[in-house]
mmCIF file of C-alpha atoms and ligand atoms in Angstrom:
data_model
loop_
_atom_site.group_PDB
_atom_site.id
_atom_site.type_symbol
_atom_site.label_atom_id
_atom_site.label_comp_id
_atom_site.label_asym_id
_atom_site.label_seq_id
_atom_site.Cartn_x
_atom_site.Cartn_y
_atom_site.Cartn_z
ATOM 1 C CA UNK A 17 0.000 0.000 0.000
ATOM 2 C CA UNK A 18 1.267 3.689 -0.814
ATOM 3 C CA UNK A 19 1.584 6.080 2.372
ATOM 4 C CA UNK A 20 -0.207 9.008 1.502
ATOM 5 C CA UNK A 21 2.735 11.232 1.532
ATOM 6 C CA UNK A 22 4.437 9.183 -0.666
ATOM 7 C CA UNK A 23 2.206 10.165 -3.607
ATOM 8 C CA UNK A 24 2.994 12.804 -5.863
ATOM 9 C CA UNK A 25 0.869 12.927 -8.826
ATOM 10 C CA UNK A 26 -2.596 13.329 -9.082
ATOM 11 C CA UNK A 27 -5.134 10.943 -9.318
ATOM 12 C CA UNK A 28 -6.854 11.324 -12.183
ATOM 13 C CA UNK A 29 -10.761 9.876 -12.243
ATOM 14 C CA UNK A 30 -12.161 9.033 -15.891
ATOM 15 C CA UNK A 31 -15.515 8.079 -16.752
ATOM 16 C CA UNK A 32 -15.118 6.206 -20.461
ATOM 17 C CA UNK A 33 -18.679 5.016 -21.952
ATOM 18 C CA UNK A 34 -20.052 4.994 -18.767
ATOM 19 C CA UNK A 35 -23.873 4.110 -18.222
ATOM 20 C CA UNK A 36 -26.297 2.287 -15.937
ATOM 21 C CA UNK A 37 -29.761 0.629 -17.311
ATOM 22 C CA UNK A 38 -32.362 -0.309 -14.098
ATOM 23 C CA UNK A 39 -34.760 -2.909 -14.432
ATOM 24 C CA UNK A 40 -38.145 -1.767 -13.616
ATOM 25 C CA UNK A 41 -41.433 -3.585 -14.037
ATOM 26 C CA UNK A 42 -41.933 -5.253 -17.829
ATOM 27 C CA UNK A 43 -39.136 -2.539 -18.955
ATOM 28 C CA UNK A 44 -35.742 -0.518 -17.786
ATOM 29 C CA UNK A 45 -34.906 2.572 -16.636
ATOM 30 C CA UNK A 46 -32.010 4.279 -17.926
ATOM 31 C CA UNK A 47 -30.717 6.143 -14.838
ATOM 32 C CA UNK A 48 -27.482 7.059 -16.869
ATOM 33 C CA UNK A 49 -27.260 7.498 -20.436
ATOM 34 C CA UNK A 50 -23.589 6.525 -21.527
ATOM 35 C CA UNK A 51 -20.879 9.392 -21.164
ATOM 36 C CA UNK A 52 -17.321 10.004 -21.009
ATOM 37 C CA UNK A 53 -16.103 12.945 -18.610
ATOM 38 C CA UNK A 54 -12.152 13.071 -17.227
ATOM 39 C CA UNK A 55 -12.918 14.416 -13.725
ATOM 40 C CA UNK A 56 -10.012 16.579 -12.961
ATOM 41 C CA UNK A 57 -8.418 17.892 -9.657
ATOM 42 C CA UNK A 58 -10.323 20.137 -7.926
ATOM 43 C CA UNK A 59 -13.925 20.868 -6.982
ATOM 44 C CA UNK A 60 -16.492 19.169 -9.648
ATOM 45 C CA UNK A 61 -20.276 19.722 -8.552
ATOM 46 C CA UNK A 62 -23.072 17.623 -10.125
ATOM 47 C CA UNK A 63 -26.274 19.021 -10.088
ATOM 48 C CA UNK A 64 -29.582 18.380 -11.983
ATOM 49 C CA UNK A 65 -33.334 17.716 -10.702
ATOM 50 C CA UNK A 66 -34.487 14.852 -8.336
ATOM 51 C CA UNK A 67 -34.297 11.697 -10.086
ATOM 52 C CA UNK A 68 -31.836 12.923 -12.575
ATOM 53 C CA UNK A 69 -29.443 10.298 -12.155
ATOM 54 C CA UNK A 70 -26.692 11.566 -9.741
ATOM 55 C CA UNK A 71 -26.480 9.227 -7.271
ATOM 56 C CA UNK A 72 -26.179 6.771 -9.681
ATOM 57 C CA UNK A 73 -23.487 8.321 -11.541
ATOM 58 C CA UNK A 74 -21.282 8.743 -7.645
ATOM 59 C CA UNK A 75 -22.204 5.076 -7.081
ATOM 60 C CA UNK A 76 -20.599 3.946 -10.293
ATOM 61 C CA UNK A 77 -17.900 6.486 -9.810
ATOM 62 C CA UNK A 78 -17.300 4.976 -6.607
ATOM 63 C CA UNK A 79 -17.487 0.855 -7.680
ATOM 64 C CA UNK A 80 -20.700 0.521 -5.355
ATOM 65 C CA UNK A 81 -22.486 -0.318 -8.255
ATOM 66 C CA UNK A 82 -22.067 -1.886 -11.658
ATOM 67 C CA UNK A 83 -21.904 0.053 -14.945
ATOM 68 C CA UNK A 84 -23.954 -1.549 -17.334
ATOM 69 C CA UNK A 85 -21.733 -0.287 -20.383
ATOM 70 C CA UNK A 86 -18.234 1.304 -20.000
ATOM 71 C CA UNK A 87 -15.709 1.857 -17.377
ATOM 72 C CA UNK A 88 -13.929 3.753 -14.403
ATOM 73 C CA UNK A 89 -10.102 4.233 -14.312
ATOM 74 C CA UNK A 90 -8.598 6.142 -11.458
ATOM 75 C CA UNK A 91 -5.306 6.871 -12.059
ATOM 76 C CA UNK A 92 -4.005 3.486 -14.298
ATOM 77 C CA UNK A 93 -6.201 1.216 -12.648
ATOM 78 C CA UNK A 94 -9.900 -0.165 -14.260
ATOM 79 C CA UNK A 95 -12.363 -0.121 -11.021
ATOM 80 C CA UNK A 96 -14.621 -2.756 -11.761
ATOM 81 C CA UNK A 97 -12.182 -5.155 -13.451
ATOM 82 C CA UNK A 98 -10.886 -5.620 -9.980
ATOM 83 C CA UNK A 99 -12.180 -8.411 -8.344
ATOM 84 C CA UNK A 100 -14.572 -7.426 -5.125
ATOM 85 C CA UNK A 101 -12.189 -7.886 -2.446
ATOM 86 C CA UNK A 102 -9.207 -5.962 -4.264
ATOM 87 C CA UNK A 103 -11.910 -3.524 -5.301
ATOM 88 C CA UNK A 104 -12.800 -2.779 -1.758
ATOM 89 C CA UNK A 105 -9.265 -2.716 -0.849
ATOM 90 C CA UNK A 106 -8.064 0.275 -3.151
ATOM 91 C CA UNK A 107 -11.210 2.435 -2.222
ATOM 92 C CA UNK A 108 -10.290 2.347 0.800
ATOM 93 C CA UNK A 109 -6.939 3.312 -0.104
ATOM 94 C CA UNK A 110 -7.897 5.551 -2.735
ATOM 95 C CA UNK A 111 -11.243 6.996 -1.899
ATOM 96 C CA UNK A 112 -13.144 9.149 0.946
ATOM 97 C CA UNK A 113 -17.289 9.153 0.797
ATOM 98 C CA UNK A 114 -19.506 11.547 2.375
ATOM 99 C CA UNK A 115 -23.037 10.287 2.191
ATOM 100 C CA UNK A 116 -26.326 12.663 2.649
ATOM 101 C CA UNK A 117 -26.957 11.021 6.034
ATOM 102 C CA UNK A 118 -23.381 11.217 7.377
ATOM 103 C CA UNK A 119 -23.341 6.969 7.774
ATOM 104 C CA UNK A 120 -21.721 7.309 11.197
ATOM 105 C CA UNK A 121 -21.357 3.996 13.244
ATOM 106 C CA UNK A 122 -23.656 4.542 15.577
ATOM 107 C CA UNK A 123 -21.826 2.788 18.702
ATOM 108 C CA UNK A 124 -18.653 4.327 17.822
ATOM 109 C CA UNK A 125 -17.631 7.760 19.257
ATOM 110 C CA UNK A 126 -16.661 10.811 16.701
ATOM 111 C CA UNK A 127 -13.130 10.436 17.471
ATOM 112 C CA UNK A 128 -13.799 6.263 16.897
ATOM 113 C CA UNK A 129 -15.180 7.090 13.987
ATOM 114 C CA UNK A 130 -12.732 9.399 12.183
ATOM 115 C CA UNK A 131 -10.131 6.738 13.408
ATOM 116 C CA UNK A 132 -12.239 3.693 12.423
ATOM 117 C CA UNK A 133 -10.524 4.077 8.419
ATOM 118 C CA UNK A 134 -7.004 4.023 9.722
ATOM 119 C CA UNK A 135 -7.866 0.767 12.535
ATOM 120 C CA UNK A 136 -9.219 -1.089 8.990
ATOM 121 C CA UNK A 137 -5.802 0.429 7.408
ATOM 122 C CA UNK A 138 -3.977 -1.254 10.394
ATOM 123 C CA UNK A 139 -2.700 1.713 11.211
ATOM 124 C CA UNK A 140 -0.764 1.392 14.634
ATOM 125 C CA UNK A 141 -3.624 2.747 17.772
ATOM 126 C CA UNK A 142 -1.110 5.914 18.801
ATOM 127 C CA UNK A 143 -0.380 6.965 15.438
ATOM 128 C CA UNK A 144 -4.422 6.876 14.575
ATOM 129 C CA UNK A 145 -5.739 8.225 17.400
ATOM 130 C CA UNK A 146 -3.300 11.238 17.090
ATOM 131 C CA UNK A 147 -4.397 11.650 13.230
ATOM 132 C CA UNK A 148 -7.913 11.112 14.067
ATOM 133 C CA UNK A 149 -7.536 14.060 16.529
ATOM 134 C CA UNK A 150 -5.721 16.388 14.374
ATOM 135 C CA UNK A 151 -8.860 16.025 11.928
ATOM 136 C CA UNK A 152 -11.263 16.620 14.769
ATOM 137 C CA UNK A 153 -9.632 19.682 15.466
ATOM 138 C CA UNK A 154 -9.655 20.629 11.779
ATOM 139 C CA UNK A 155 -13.270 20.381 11.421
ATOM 140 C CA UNK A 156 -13.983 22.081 14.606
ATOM 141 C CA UNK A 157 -14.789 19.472 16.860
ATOM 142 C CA UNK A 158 -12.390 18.700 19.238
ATOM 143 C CA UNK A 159 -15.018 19.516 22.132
ATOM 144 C CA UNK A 160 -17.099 16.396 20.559
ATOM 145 C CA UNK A 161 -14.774 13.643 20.150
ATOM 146 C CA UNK A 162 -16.594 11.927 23.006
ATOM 147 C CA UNK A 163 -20.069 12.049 21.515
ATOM 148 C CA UNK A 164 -21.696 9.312 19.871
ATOM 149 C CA UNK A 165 -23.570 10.399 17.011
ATOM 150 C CA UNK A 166 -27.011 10.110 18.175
ATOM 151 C CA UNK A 167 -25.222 13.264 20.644
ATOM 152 C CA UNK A 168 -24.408 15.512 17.946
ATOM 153 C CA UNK A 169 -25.825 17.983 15.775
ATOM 154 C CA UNK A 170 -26.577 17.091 11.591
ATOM 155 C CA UNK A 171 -23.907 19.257 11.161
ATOM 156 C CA UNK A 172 -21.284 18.126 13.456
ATOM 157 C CA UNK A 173 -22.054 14.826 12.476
ATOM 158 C CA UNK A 174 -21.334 16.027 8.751
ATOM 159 C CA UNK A 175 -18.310 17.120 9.908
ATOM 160 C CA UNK A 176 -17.558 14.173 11.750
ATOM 161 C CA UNK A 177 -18.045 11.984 8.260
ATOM 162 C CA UNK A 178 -15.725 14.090 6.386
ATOM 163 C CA UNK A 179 -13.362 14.685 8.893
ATOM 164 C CA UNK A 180 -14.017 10.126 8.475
ATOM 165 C CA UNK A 181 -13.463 10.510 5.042
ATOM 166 C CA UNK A 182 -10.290 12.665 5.178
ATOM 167 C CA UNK A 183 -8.459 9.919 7.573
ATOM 168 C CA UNK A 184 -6.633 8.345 4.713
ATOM 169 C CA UNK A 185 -5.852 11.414 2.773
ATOM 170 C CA UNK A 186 -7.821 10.303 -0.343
ATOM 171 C CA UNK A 187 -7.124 11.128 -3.868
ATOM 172 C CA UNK A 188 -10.655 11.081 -4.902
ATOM 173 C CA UNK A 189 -13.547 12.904 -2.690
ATOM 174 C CA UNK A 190 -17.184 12.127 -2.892
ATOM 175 C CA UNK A 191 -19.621 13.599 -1.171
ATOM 176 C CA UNK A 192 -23.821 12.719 -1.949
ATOM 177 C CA UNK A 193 -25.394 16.400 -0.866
ATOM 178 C CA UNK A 194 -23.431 16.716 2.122
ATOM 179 C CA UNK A 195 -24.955 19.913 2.727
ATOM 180 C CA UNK A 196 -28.734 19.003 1.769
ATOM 181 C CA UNK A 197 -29.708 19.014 5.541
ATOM 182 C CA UNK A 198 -28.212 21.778 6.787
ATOM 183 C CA UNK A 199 -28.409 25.088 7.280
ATOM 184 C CA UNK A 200 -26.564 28.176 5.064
ATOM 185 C CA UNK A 201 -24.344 28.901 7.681
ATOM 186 C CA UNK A 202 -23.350 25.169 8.854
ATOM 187 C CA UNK A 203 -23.897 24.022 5.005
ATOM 188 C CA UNK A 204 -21.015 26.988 3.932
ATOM 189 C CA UNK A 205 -18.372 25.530 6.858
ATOM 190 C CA UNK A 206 -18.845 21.480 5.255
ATOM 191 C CA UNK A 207 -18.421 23.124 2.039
ATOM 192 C CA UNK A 208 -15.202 24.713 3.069
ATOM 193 C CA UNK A 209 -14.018 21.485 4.152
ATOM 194 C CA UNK A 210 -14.533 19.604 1.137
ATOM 195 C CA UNK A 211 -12.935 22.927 -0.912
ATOM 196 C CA UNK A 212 -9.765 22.442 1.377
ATOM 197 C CA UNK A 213 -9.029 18.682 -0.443
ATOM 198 C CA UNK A 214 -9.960 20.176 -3.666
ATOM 199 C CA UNK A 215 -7.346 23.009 -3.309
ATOM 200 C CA UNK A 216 -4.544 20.263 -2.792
ATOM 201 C CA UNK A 217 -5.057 18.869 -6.393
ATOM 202 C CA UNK A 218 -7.730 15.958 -4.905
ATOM 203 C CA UNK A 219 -10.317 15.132 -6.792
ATOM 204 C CA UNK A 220 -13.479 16.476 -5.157
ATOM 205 C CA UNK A 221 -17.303 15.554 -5.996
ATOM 206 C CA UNK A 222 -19.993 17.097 -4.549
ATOM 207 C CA UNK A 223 -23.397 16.292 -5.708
ATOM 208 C CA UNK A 224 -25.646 19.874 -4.708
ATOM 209 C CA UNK A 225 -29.217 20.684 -5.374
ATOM 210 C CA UNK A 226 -27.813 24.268 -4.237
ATOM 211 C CA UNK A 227 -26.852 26.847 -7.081
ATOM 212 C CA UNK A 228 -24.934 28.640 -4.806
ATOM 213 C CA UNK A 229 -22.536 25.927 -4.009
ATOM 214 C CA UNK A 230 -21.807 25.251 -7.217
ATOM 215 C CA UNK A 231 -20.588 28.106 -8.392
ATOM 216 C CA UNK A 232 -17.650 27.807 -5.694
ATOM 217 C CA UNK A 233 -16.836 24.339 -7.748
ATOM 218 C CA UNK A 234 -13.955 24.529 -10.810
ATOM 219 C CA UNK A 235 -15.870 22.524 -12.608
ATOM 220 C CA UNK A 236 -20.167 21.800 -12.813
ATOM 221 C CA UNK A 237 -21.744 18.732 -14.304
ATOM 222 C CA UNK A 238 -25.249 18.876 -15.477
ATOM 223 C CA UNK A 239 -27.667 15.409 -14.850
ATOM 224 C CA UNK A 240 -30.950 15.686 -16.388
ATOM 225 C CA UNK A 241 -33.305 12.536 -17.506
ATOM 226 C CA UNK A 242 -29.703 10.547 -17.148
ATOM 227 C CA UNK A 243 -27.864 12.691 -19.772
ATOM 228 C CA UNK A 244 -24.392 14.121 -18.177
ATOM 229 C CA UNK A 245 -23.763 17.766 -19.835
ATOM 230 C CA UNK A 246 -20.469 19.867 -18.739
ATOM 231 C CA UNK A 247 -21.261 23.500 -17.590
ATOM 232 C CA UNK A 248 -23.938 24.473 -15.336
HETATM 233 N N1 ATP S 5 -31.570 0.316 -7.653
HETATM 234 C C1 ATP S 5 -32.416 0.890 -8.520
HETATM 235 N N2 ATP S 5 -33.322 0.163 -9.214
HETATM 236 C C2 ATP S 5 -34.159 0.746 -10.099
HETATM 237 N N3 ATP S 5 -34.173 2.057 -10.365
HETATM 238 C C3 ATP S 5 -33.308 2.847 -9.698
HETATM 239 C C4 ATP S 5 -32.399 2.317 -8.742
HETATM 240 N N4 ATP S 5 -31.651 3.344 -8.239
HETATM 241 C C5 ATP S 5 -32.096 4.456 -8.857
HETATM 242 N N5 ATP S 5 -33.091 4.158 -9.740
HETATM 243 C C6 ATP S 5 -33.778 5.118 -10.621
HETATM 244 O O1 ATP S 5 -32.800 5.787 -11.375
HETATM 245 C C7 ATP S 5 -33.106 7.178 -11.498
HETATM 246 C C8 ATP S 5 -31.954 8.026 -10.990
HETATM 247 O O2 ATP S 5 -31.870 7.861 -9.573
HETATM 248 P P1 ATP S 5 -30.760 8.608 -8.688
HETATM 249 O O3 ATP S 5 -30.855 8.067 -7.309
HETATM 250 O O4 ATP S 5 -29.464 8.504 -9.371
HETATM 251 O O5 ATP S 5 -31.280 10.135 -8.746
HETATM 252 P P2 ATP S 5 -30.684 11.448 -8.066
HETATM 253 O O6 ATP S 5 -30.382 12.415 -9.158
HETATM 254 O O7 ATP S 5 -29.604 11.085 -7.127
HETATM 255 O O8 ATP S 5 -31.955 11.994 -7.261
HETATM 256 P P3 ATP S 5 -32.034 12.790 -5.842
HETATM 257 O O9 ATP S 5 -31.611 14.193 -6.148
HETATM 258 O O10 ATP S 5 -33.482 12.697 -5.496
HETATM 259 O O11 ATP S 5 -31.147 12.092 -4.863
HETATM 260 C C9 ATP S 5 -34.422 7.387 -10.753
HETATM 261 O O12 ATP S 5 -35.463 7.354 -11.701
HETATM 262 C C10 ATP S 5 -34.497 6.208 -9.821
HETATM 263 O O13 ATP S 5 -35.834 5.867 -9.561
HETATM 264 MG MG1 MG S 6 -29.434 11.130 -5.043
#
């Protein structure tokens, strides 16, 4: 495995072909219509109307789900022509998720949590639990690292999941409306925390229904009816 400070370049994230067909009923749905995007470093926001296909597109991205036609490479590698288990090793490796409902382990405290990526890493308990601090404290939250989830705000447990997803110092970012509950104020700070990763030439990308937080993004994707369009 490759320390995170021992990686230079960036991680490039390609889409080639890429599409996903549903069953549904007698006929199918197509969720997402094949398309090819290179998702550079930086912020990327997808937005488009409920329904639209987004999800499905950061699920693929992600190797949670199966493309019907076409591929993901990050960096040289081919995502779903890994087997499971290797695929499942190199997102954890490669990857940090921020889901709309934070995900937290619900028996685990914040600072378990954040540190809970670095235990599966086998990093050693001291080194993690001083990393998982340092993250705390850079989302705000040192006061909390105590709290189970059920004890904290949406927001603090928003910024508990990235500061989760930041353990491992990803190379690809992506976050599933991690703002959609909150409010302007509290939904500006996660923002700045996911714009932090995106300045250091990771791949960020942050699925909004909010206008406004796209135009802080480098880059906008459009979703609508399953058809991917660059530009906002
Ligand atoms: N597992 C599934 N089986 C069948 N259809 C699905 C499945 N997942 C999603 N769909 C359909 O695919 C389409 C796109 O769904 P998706 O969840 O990607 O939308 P979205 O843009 O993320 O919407 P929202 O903004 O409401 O989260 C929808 O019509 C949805 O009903
Ligand atoms: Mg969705």
């Amino acid at each position: 495995m490759v320390a995170p400070s021992q990686r230079t370049a960036p991680c490039v994230l390609h889409a080639e072909q890429l599409s996903r067909v549903y069953p549904s009923g007698e006929g199918t749905i197509t969720a997402l219509a094949p398309f090819t995007h290179v998702f550079a470093p930086g912020l990327t926001a997808v937005v488009g109307p409920s329904g639209s296909g987004k999800s499905t597109l950061l699920n693929l991205l992600a190797g949670f789900d199966t493309p019907t036609t076409g591929r993901v490479v990050v960096g040289e590698t081919d995502l779903h022509a890994l087997p499971e288990v290797r695929r499942a090793d190199f997102r954890l490796a490669h990857y940090g998720f921020v889901f709309q409902n934070h995900n937290l382990v619900p028996i685990l405290t914040a600072l378990e949590n954040v540190e809970f990526p670095l235990t599966l890493a086998g990093v050693p308990k001291r080194e993690r639990r001083e990393r998982a601090r340092a993250l705390l404290e850079g989302v705000g939250l040192s006061g909390r690292a105590s709290h189970l989830p059920a004890q904290l705000s949406g927001g603090e447990a928003q910024r508990v999941a990235i500061a989760r997803a930041l353990a491992r110092n990803p190379d690809v970012l992506l976050a599933d409306e991690p703002t959609g509950n909150l409010d302007t104020r509290t939904g500006e700070r996660v923002l700045e925390l996911l714009i932090g990763p995106a300045r250091e030439g990771r791949t960020v990308v942050l699925i909004t229904h909010d206008r406004e937080v796209a135009t802080r993004a480098d880059h906008t994707l459009q979703v609508r009816d399953g058809a991917v369009t660059v530009g906002g």
